[in-house]
Amino acid sequence: MWDGFRALVVVDAGRVVCAAGAAPIAASSPKVVAWAVQLLAATALDGVT
């Protein structure tokens, strides 16, 4: 049984986009967004949350 889901986080020019498939998840993942804004611009991460 899986407890999470695969997500993509993209940081571009200070803007953070978090998505699981085509569904945006930034609103339900504020800690991820707060962490991601500290990354360099033009960063993309793919992983399981």
Coordinates of C-alpha atoms in Angstrom, one line a residue:
M1 CA 0.0 0.0 0.0
W2 CA 1.3 3.4 -0.9
D3 CA 1.0 6.3 1.5
G4 CA 1.9 9.1 -0.9
F5 CA 1.8 10.1 -4.5
R6 CA 4.2 11.1 -7.2
A7 CA 4.7 14.9 -7.5
L8 CA 6.6 17.3 -9.7
V9 CA 7.9 20.6 -8.3
V10 CA 9.2 23.3 -10.7
V11 CA 10.8 26.6 -9.6
D12 CA 11.0 29.2 -12.3
A13 CA 11.7 32.9 -11.7
G14 CA 10.5 32.7 -8.1
R15 CA 7.3 30.9 -9.0
V16 CA 6.7 27.4 -7.6
V17 CA 4.5 24.9 -9.4
C18 CA 3.6 21.7 -7.6
A19 CA 1.5 19.0 -9.4
A20 CA 0.6 15.4 -9.1
G21 CA -0.2 14.3 -12.7
A22 CA -2.2 17.3 -14.1
A23 CA -3.6 18.3 -10.7
P24 CA -2.1 21.3 -8.9
I25 CA -1.2 20.5 -5.3
A26 CA 0.5 23.7 -4.1
A27 CA -2.5 24.7 -2.0
S28 CA -2.6 21.4 -0.1
S29 CA 1.2 21.3 0.2
P30 CA 2.3 24.7 1.7
K31 CA 5.4 23.1 3.4
V32 CA 6.7 21.9 0.0
V33 CA 6.1 25.3 -1.5
A34 CA 7.9 27.1 1.4
W35 CA 10.9 24.7 0.9
A36 CA 10.9 25.0 -2.9
V37 CA 11.1 28.8 -3.0
Q38 CA 14.6 28.4 -1.5
L39 CA 15.8 26.5 -4.5
L40 CA 17.6 28.0 -7.5
A41 CA 15.6 29.2 -10.4
A42 CA 15.0 26.7 -13.3
T43 CA 14.9 23.8 -10.9
A44 CA 12.7 20.7 -11.4
L45 CA 12.2 17.9 -8.9
D46 CA 10.3 14.7 -9.5
G47 CA 9.6 12.4 -6.5
V48 CA 7.2 10.7 -4.2
T49 CA 5.6 12.6 -1.4

